[in-house]
Coordinates of C-alpha atoms and ligand atoms in Angstrom, one line a residue:
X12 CA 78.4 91.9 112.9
X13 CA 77.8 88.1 113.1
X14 CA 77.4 86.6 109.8
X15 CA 75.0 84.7 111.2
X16 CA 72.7 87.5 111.7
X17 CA 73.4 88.8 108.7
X18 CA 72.4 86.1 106.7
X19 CA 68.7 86.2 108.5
X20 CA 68.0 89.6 106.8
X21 CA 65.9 89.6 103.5
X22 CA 67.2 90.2 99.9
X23 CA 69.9 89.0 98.0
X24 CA 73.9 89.5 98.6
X25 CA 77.4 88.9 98.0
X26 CA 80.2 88.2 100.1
X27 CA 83.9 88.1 98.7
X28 CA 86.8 85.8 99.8
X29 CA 90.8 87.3 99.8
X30 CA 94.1 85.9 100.5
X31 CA 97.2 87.1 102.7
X32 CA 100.6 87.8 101.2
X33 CA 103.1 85.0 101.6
X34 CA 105.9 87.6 102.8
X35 CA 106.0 90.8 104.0
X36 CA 107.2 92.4 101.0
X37 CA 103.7 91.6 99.7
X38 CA 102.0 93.2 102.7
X39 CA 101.5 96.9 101.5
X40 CA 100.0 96.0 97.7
X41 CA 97.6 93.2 99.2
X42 CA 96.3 95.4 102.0
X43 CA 95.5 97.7 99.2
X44 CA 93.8 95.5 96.2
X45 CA 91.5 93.6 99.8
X46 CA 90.7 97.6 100.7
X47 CA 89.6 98.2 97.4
X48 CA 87.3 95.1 97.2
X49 CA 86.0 95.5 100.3
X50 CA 84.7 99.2 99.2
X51 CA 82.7 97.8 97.0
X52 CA 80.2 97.0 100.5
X53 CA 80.3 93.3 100.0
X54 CA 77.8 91.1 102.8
X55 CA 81.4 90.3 104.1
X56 CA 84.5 89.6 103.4
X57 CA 86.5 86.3 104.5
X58 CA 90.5 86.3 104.4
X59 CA 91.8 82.7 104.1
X60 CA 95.2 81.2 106.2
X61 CA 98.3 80.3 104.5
X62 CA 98.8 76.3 104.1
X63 CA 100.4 75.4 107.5
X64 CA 100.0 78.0 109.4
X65 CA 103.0 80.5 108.7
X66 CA 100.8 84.0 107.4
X67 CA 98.7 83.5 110.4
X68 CA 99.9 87.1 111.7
X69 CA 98.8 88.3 107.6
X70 CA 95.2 87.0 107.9
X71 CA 94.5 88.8 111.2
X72 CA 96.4 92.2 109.9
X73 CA 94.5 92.0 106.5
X74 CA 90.8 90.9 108.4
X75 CA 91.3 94.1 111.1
X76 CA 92.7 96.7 108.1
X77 CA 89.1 95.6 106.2
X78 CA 87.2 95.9 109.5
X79 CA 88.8 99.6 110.5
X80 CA 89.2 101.2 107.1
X81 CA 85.5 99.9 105.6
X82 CA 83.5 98.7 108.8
X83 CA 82.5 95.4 106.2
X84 CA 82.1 92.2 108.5
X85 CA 85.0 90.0 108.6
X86 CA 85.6 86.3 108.3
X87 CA 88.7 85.2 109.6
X88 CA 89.7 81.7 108.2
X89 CA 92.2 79.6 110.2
X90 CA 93.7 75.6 109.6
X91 CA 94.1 73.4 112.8
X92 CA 96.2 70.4 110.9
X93 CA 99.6 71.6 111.9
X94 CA 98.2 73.0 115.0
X95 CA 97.9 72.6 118.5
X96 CA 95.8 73.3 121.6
X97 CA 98.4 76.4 123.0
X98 CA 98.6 78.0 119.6
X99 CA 94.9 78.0 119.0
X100 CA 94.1 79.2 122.0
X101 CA 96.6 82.0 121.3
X102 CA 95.0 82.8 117.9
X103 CA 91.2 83.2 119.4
X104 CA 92.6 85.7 122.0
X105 CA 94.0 88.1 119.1
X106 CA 90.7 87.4 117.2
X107 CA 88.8 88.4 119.8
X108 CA 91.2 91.3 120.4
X109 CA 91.0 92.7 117.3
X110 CA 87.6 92.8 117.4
X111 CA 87.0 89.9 115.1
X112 CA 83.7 87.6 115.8
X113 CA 83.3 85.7 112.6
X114 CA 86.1 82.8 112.1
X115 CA 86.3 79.6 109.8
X116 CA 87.2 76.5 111.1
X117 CA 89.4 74.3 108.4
X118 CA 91.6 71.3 109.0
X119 CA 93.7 72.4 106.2
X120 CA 95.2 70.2 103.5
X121 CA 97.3 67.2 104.7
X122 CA 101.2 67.6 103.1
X123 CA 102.3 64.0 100.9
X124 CA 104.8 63.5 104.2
X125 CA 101.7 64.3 107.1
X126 CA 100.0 61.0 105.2
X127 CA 101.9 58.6 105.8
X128 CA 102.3 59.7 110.0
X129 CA 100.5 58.2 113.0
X130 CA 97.8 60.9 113.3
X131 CA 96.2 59.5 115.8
X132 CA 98.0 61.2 119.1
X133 CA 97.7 65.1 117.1
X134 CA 95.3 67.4 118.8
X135 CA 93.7 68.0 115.6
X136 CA 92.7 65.1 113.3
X137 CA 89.3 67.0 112.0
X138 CA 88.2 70.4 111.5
X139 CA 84.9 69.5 113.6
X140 CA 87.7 69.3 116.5
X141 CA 88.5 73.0 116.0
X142 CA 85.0 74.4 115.8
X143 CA 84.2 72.9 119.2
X144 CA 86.9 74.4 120.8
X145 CA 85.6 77.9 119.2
X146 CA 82.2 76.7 119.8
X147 CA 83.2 76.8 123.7
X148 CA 84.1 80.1 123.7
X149 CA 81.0 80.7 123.6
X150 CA 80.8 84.3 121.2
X151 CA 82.0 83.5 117.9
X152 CA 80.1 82.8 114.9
X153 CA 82.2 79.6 113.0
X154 CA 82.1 78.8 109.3
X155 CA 83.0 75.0 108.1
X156 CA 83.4 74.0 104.8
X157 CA 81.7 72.0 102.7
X158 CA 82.4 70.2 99.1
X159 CA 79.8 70.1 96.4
X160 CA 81.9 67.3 94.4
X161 CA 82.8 65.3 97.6
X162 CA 86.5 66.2 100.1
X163 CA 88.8 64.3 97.8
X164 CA 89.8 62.0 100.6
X165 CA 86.1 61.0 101.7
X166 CA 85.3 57.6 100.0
X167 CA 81.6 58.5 99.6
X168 CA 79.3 60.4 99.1
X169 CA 77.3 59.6 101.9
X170 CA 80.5 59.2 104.1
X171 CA 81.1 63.1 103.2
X172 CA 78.1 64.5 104.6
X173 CA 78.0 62.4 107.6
X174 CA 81.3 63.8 108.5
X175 CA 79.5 67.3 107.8
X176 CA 76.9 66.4 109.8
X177 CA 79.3 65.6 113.2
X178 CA 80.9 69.1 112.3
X179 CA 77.7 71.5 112.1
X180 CA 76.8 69.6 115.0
X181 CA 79.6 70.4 117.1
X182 CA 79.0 74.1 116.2
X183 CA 79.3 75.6 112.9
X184 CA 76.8 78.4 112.0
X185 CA 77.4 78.2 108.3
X186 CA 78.8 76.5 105.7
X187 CA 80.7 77.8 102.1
X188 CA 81.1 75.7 99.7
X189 CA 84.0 74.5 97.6
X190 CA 83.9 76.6 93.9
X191 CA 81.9 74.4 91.3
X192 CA 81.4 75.3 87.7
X193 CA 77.9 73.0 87.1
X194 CA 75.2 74.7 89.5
X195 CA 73.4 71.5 89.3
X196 CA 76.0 69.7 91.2
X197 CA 75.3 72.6 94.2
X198 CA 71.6 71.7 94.3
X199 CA 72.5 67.9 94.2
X200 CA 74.5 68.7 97.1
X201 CA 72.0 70.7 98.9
X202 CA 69.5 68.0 98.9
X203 CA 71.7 65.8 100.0
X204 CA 72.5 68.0 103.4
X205 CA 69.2 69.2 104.4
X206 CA 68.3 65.3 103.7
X207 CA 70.3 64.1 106.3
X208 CA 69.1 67.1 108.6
X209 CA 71.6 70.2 108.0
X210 CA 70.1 73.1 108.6
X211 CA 72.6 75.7 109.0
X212 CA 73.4 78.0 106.1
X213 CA 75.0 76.6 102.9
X214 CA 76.5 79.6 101.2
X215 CA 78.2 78.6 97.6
X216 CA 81.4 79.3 96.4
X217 CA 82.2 80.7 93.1
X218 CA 85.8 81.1 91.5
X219 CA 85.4 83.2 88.1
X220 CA 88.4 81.7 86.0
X221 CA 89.6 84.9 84.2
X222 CA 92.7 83.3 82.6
X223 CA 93.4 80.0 81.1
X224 CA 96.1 78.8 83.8
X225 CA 93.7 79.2 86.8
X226 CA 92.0 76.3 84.9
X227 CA 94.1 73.8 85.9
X228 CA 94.7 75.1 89.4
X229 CA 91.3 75.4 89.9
X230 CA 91.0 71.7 88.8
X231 CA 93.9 70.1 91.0
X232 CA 92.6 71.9 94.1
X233 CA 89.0 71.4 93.5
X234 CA 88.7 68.2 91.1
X235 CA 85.5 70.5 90.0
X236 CA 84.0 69.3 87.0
X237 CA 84.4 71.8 84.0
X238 CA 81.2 71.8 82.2
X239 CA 82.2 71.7 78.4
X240 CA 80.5 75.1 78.0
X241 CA 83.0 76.8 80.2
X242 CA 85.8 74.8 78.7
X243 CA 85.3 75.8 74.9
X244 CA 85.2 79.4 76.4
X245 CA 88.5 78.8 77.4
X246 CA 89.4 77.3 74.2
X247 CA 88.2 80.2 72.6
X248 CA 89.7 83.3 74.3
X249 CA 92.3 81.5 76.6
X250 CA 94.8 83.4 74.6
X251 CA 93.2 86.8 74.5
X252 CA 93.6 88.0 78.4
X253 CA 90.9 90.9 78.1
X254 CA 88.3 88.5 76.5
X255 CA 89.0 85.9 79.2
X256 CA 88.4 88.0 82.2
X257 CA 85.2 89.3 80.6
X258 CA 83.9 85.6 79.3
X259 CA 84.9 84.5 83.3
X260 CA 83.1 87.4 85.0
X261 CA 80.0 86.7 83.0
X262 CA 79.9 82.9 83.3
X263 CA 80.3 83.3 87.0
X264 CA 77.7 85.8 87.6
X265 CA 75.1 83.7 85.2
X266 CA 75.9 80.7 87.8
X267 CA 75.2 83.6 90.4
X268 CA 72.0 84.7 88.9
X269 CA 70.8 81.4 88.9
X270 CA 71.5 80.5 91.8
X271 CA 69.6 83.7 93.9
X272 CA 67.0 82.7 90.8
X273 CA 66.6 79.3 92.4
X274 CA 66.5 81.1 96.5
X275 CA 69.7 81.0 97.2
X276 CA 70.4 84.5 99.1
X277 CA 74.2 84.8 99.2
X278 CA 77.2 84.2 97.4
X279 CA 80.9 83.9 98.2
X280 CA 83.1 84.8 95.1
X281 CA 86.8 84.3 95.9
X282 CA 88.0 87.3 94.2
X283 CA 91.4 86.4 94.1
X284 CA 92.8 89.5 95.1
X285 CA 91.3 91.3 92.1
X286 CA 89.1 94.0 92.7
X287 CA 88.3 94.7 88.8
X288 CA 86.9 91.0 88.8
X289 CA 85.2 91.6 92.0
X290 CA 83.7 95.0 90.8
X291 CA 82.8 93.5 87.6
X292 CA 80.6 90.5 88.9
X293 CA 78.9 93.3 91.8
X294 CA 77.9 95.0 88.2
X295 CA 76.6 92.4 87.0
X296 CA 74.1 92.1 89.9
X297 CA 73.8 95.4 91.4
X298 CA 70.2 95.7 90.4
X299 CA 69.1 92.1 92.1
X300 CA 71.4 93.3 95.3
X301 CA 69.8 97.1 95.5
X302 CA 73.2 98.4 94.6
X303 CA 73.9 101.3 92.8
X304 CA 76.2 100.0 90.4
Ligands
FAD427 P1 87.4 68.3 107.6 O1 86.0 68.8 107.8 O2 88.1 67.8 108.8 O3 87.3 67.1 106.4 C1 88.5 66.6 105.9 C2 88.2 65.1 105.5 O4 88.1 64.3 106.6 C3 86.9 65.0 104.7 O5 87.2 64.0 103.7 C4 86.0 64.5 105.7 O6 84.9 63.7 105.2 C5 86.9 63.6 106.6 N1 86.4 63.6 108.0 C6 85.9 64.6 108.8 N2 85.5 64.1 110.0 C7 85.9 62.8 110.0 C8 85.8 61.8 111.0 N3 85.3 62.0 112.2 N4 86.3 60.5 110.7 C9 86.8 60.3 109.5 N5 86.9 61.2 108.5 C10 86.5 62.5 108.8 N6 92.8 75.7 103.3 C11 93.7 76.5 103.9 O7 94.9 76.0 104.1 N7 93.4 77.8 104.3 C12 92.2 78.3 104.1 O8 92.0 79.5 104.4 C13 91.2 77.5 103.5 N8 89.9 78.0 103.2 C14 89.0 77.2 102.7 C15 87.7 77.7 102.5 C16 86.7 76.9 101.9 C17 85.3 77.5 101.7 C18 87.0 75.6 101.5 C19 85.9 74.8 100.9 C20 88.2 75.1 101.7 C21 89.2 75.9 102.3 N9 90.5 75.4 102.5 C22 91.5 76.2 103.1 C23 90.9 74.0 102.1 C24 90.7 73.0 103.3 O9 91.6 73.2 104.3 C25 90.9 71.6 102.7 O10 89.9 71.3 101.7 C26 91.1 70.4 103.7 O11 91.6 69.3 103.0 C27 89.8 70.0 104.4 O12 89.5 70.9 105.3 P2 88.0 70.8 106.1 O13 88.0 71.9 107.1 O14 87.0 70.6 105.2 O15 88.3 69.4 106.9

């Protein structure tokens, strides 16, 4: 199903983000734990691309093992940075062989030695590039990405969601947000988009932090501001690993609840690959989703 359809229908729901392995020795466990989240009937669930390019074979095999084993909608994510025209091409024909119709269209992070280069002859500066070569395929539904806190290289504000602006209009469907700890920066944000005439879908993203060293690597790729409620949670039980997965589970599904309280209708939680945190937030809002828990 097209995720764009999907997110037409009334109620409330969650979707769930996973990640390929890095190697094939990693294949077998993480087509298991993305199995297991997937069972518990997410909206969807989206499988990210490795940095670069190299797990692109992972992302497709993890996507179509979700799709055949649990018939949940899948959203396959892929970067254009290190990319070109030939091998993109390539990529939408096993999408679309595989059966896969949702996809989201990312640059992808630039490496310290791709900023210094000449960009200016690669066939993919921009991500809004990407989407209107899927957009001219003509049957897939694309996801962009957006950032709550401003894209760390974007020197405003206002600079960020005009470049948003040229990529929803080139074709995305939807957006999902960048994780953020402070729901008020989300609803900032959203004000700011549907000022300047986004319309599309803004789904957030939230990342429960259930141990003290995803703090900081949630910070560097992010730059998210950590409320100082979440951080002397961390102070707290950062040293206690069953207390710091529940204390993350329940401050990200209070940012949940409050954000379906204030009309948003879904959610993207990047599970991490753990399907007891996945499980654990679905709990904690099975009754506003219909769910039995
Ligand atoms: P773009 O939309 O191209 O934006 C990148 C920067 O360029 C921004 O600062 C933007 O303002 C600027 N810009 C855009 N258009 C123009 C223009 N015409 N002129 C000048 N400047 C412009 N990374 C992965 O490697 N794999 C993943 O699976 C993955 N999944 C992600 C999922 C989500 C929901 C999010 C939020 C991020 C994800 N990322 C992933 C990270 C993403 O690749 C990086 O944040 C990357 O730096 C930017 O990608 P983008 O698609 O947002 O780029």
């Amino acid at each position: 199903m097209k995720i764009s359809e999907l997110l037409k229908q009334d109620g409330y729901r969650l979707s769930f983000e996973v990640f390929p392995p890095k190697r094939d020795s990693g294949l077998e466990s993480v087509r298991y734990a993305t199995e297991e989240i997937a069972k518990l009937r997410p909206s969807f669930v989206s499988v990210t691309y490795g940095a670069g390019g190299g797990t692109s074979d992972f992302t497709l095999d993890i996507a179509k093992n979700i799709k055949e084993k649990t018939g949940v909608p899948v959203l396959a994510h892929i970067t254009c940075v290190s990319s070109n025209r030939a091998k993109v091409a390539a990529y939408i024909e096993r999408l679309k062989y595989a059966g896969i119709e949702n996809v989201m269209a990312l640059r992808g992070d630039l490496t310290p030695e791709m900023e210094g280069q000449d960009r200016s002859n690669w066939d993919y500066r921009y991500a809004y590039q990407l989407v209107e070569e899927l957009k001219a395929t003509g049957d897939l539904c694309i996801g962009g990405a957006c950032y709550p806190e401003v894209h760390p290289e974007s020197a405003s504000r206002v600079e960020d969601v005009r470049h948003l602006k040229q990529k929803v209009e080139a074709g995305c469907d939807f957006l999902t947000s960048q994780m953020f700890f402070d729901n008020d920066l989300f609803y900032s944000f959203l004000y700011r988009v549907r000022d300047i005439g986004i319309d599309v879908p803004v789904i957030p993203g939230i990342m429960p932090i259930t141990n003290a060293n995803q703090v900081e690597k949630a910070l560097k790729l992010s730059g998210s501001h950590m409320p100082i409620r979440f951080l002397s949670l961390v102070d707290r039980f950062g040293s206690n690993a069953a207390a710091m997965e529940q204390a993350g589970i329940i401050y990200a599904s209070e940012q949940i609840i409050d954000l379906y309280a204030n009309g948003i209708r879904n959610v993207h939680v990047y599970t991490m690959n753990k399907p007891a945190v996945a499980e654990g937030i679905l709990r904690s809002v099975s009754a506003i989703l219909g769910q039995a828990a």
